[in-house]
Structure formats: C-alpha cells, structure tokens
Amino acid sequence: MIAVLAGLALAAGAEVVVVEDWTQPLLGARGIPTGWRPYETIGGRPAYDFTVVESDGRRALLLKSHDDHSTIARELHVDLRATPILEWSWKAVQLPAGGDIRRKETSDLTAHIYVIWPRFPAMVRSRLIGYVWDAAAPVQTVEKSRKTGSVHFFVLRSGPGELGRWLTERRNVLEDYRRVFGEDPEDPRALALSIDTNDTHSEAEALIGRIAFLSAGAPR
C-alpha cells in the first residue's frame, strides 16, 4: 500500500516519496515486517530478529544480529531524476566487534541500507549501493565489497562515538551511482535493509526510522 501511495504522490509532483515509515506494521510485530520479503545474500544464516518499536517518539524497525546475516527488501517505485535524494534516520546501538568492510573476513555491519538495480543472475549482476555505519573504516570511504563486486559501500558513520543517537542521513543516489558505476542509472527497483555479524561471530543492534526519496531542493 505504501508503495502505491508513494507512486501516486510522485505522479502528483510531490517532493517526498515515502518508502517506509513503519506505521503499517503493528507495534511489537516481530520478524519480517509487512510489505517486505527475505532477500538472498551470500553467506550467513538469516534470523530476522526484527521488531517494530517506538523509540524517542518515532516509529522504527529495531534490527538485532547474533552471529547471523539477515536482509529484507521491498519493491521501489521512484523516478530517480525527480527524487534523487535518499533520506533516512537511524540509531546504532551496537557495532559488530572487529567489523571492517575493507577485509573479506571481517565484513560485518550493524543495520544498513541498500539501493538495488536488479539484473540476472541476481547474485552476480545486480548492482547495489550500500550506505553503512562501519566499526573501523573511516567516514567517506567508498569500498567495493570484498565478497561480490556488484556492491559498493559508502561509509557515512564510523566507530562508536555516536552510538545511541538518532541521526538523519541524506545521499544523492543519482550522483553516487555515477561515481561508482561510471554511467547514468536506470530507476532502482528495490531497497533493502540488512544487518550481519556472521564473519566476526559477534553481535550488533540498530534502529532505522522513516525512509524516503526527496527532490534535490527539498527543505531539511
């Protein structure tokens, strides 16, 4: 339903296309939220330790990981040229001990977001941009995944200094795609949320709030 409403809002020329605000799933609902589906990833066993909660007056998805790798996705209907800015809020509670995306054997992350351009076969040719909070890699690091060359990570936050605080991010997905893939993108078709600790055999926890695409001139 949210995706349909988002499409109607976009057709009407709205500046904000809401992908998810967590108002449809019931508070306290556990597992895969309404409107989302499992998303296949390389390695790890999914646990889907997810719960819709209210945190500091806002609805959010609480994601936890205990030596597992869980990813969910939903369809995306956005015109990237009209609304290129991805905005979301998040609060990291715990980072995976020893996590570092720059090394294959430690490529674990607390909750993060992927924008996806599906291609076949999906595990080899789909293109993904991941916006992450890494335990060690410096902010502004842009790193191709050590596990699959189809994923490029943008490190937006690093280390424990801002744990426990709600933070809002904005990224120009159109520009980020051009930077890492060297060409103009088609419109993305899916958005995914992921959390993983299976490489470091550790734990992680974070919350993700509202997710939306905005026009370039949308006010903050």
Coordinates of C-alpha atoms in Angstrom, one line a residue:
M1 CA 0.0 0.0 0.0
I2 CA 2.8 2.4 0.9
A3 CA 4.5 1.8 -2.5
V4 CA 1.2 2.5 -4.3
L5 CA 0.7 5.7 -2.4
A6 CA 4.3 6.7 -3.0
G7 CA 3.8 6.2 -6.7
L8 CA 0.7 8.4 -6.6
A9 CA 2.5 11.1 -4.7
L10 CA 5.3 11.1 -7.2
A11 CA 2.9 11.3 -10.1
A12 CA 1.4 14.4 -8.4
G13 CA 4.8 16.0 -8.3
A14 CA 5.3 15.7 -4.6
E15 CA 8.8 16.4 -3.2
V16 CA 8.7 13.5 -0.8
V17 CA 8.2 9.8 -1.7
V18 CA 7.9 7.8 1.5
V19 CA 9.2 4.3 1.1
E20 CA 8.6 3.2 4.7
D21 CA 7.5 4.9 7.9
W22 CA 6.7 1.8 9.9
T23 CA 3.1 2.8 10.6
Q24 CA 1.6 -0.2 8.7
P25 CA 3.2 -3.0 10.8
L26 CA 1.8 -3.3 14.3
L27 CA 4.0 -2.1 17.2
G28 CA 5.7 -5.1 18.6
A29 CA 5.4 -7.1 15.4
R30 CA 8.4 -9.4 15.1
G31 CA 10.2 -10.9 12.1
I32 CA 9.8 -9.7 8.5
P33 CA 7.7 -6.5 8.5
T34 CA 4.6 -6.0 6.4
G35 CA 5.5 -5.1 2.8
W36 CA 9.0 -6.6 3.0
R37 CA 10.4 -10.0 1.9
P38 CA 13.5 -12.0 2.5
Y39 CA 16.5 -11.1 0.3
E40 CA 19.0 -13.7 -0.6
T41 CA 22.6 -12.8 0.3
I42 CA 26.0 -14.6 0.2
G43 CA 26.8 -16.5 3.4
G44 CA 25.3 -16.5 6.8
R45 CA 22.0 -17.9 8.2
P46 CA 19.1 -15.4 8.4
A47 CA 17.4 -14.9 11.8
Y48 CA 15.2 -11.9 11.1
D49 CA 15.4 -10.7 14.7
F50 CA 13.5 -7.5 13.8
T51 CA 10.8 -5.7 15.8
V52 CA 8.7 -2.7 15.0
V53 CA 9.1 -0.3 18.0
E54 CA 8.6 3.3 19.1
S55 CA 11.9 5.0 20.1
D56 CA 12.1 8.6 21.3
G57 CA 8.7 9.3 19.9
R58 CA 9.2 7.8 16.4
R59 CA 8.3 4.5 14.8
A60 CA 11.2 2.5 13.8
L61 CA 12.5 -1.0 12.9
L62 CA 14.8 -2.5 15.6
L63 CA 17.3 -4.9 14.0
K64 CA 19.5 -7.3 16.0
S65 CA 22.1 -9.8 14.9
H66 CA 23.8 -12.6 16.8
D67 CA 26.3 -14.3 14.6
D68 CA 23.9 -14.3 11.6
H69 CA 23.2 -12.3 8.4
S70 CA 19.6 -11.1 7.8
T71 CA 18.4 -9.0 4.8
I72 CA 14.9 -7.9 3.8
A73 CA 13.8 -6.0 0.7
R74 CA 10.8 -4.3 -0.8
E75 CA 9.9 -3.0 -4.2
L76 CA 10.8 0.5 -5.0
H77 CA 8.9 2.9 -7.3
V78 CA 10.8 6.2 -7.7
D79 CA 11.9 8.5 -10.5
L80 CA 15.5 9.0 -9.6
R81 CA 15.8 12.1 -11.7
A82 CA 12.8 13.7 -9.9
T83 CA 13.7 12.5 -6.4
P84 CA 17.4 11.6 -6.3
I85 CA 17.9 12.2 -2.6
L86 CA 17.5 9.2 -0.2
E87 CA 16.8 10.3 3.3
W88 CA 16.5 8.1 6.4
S89 CA 17.1 8.2 10.2
W90 CA 19.0 5.6 12.1
K91 CA 20.4 4.9 15.6
A92 CA 23.2 2.4 16.1
V93 CA 23.2 0.7 19.5
Q94 CA 26.0 -1.8 19.0
L95 CA 28.6 -2.3 16.3
P96 CA 30.0 -5.8 15.4
A97 CA 33.2 -6.2 17.3
G98 CA 36.1 -6.3 14.8
G99 CA 33.9 -5.4 11.9
D100 CA 35.7 -3.8 8.9
I101 CA 34.3 -3.8 5.3
R102 CA 37.8 -3.4 3.9
R103 CA 38.6 -7.1 4.7
K104 CA 36.5 -10.0 3.5
E105 CA 36.9 -11.9 6.7
T106 CA 35.5 -9.1 8.8
S107 CA 32.9 -7.6 6.5
D108 CA 30.1 -7.3 9.2
L109 CA 27.9 -4.3 9.7
T110 CA 25.2 -3.0 12.0
A111 CA 21.9 -2.1 10.3
H112 CA 22.5 -0.5 6.8
I113 CA 20.6 0.3 3.6
Y114 CA 21.0 -0.9 0.0
V115 CA 19.5 0.6 -3.1
I116 CA 19.2 -2.1 -5.7
W117 CA 19.2 -2.3 -9.5
P118 CA 18.3 -5.9 -10.2
R119 CA 19.9 -7.8 -13.0
F120 CA 20.0 -11.5 -13.9
P121 CA 21.6 -13.6 -12.5
A122 CA 20.8 -11.5 -9.4
M123 CA 23.7 -12.6 -7.2
V124 CA 26.3 -11.8 -9.9
R125 CA 25.0 -8.9 -12.0
S126 CA 22.6 -6.9 -9.8
R127 CA 24.1 -3.5 -8.9
L128 CA 23.8 -2.3 -5.3
I129 CA 24.9 0.8 -3.4
G130 CA 25.1 0.3 0.4
Y131 CA 25.1 3.1 2.9
V132 CA 26.8 1.9 6.1
W133 CA 28.0 2.6 9.6
D134 CA 31.3 0.7 9.9
A135 CA 33.1 -0.2 13.1
A136 CA 36.5 0.8 11.6
A137 CA 36.6 2.1 8.1
P138 CA 36.8 5.9 8.0
V139 CA 33.9 8.2 7.1
Q140 CA 33.9 8.9 3.3
T141 CA 35.4 5.6 2.5
V142 CA 33.9 4.2 -0.8
E143 CA 34.7 0.5 -1.0
K144 CA 33.7 -2.3 -3.4
S145 CA 32.5 -5.4 -1.5
R146 CA 35.2 -8.0 -0.9
K147 CA 32.6 -10.7 -1.4
T148 CA 30.8 -9.5 -4.5
G149 CA 31.9 -6.9 -7.0
S150 CA 28.3 -5.8 -7.6
V151 CA 28.1 -3.9 -4.3
H152 CA 29.7 -0.6 -3.5
F153 CA 29.7 0.7 0.1
F154 CA 29.6 4.3 1.2
V155 CA 30.7 4.7 4.8
L156 CA 28.7 7.5 6.4
R157 CA 29.5 6.9 10.0
S158 CA 32.4 5.1 11.7
G159 CA 33.1 3.8 15.2
P160 CA 31.2 4.1 18.5
G161 CA 31.3 7.8 19.0
E162 CA 27.7 8.5 18.0
L163 CA 26.1 5.3 19.3
G164 CA 22.7 5.7 20.9
R165 CA 21.8 8.9 19.0
W166 CA 19.2 9.4 16.3
L167 CA 20.9 10.7 13.2
T168 CA 19.5 11.7 9.8
E169 CA 21.3 11.0 6.5
R170 CA 20.8 12.3 3.0
R171 CA 22.5 10.9 -0.1
N172 CA 22.2 11.8 -3.7
V173 CA 21.8 8.3 -5.1
L174 CA 22.0 9.5 -8.7
E175 CA 25.4 11.1 -8.1
D176 CA 26.6 8.1 -6.1
Y177 CA 25.7 5.7 -8.8
R178 CA 27.5 7.7 -11.4
R179 CA 30.6 7.8 -9.2
V180 CA 30.9 4.1 -8.7
F181 CA 29.5 2.7 -12.0
G182 CA 30.5 5.5 -14.4
E183 CA 27.2 5.9 -16.1
D184 CA 23.7 7.2 -15.6
P185 CA 21.4 4.7 -13.8
E186 CA 18.0 3.3 -14.5
D187 CA 15.5 3.8 -11.8
P188 CA 16.2 1.4 -8.9
R189 CA 13.7 -1.3 -8.3
A190 CA 14.3 -2.4 -4.7
L191 CA 15.5 -1.2 -1.4
A192 CA 16.9 -3.5 1.3
L193 CA 17.8 -3.4 5.0
S194 CA 20.5 -5.6 6.3
I195 CA 22.5 -6.4 9.5
D196 CA 25.2 -9.1 9.8
T197 CA 27.7 -10.4 12.3
N198 CA 28.4 -13.9 10.9
D199 CA 32.1 -13.2 9.9
T200 CA 33.1 -11.8 13.3
H201 CA 30.8 -14.1 15.3
S202 CA 29.7 -11.0 17.2
E203 CA 26.5 -9.1 17.9
A204 CA 25.0 -5.8 16.5
E205 CA 21.9 -3.8 17.1
A206 CA 20.4 -0.7 15.5
L207 CA 17.1 1.1 14.6
I208 CA 16.0 2.5 11.3
G209 CA 13.3 5.1 11.1
R210 CA 11.5 6.7 8.2
I211 CA 12.9 6.1 4.7
A212 CA 12.0 8.5 1.8
F213 CA 13.2 9.8 -1.5
L214 CA 13.2 13.6 -2.0
S215 CA 13.7 16.1 -4.7
A216 CA 17.0 17.8 -4.8
G217 CA 15.6 21.1 -3.5
A218 CA 13.5 19.5 -0.6
P219 CA 13.9 21.5 2.6
R220 CA 15.6 19.9 5.6

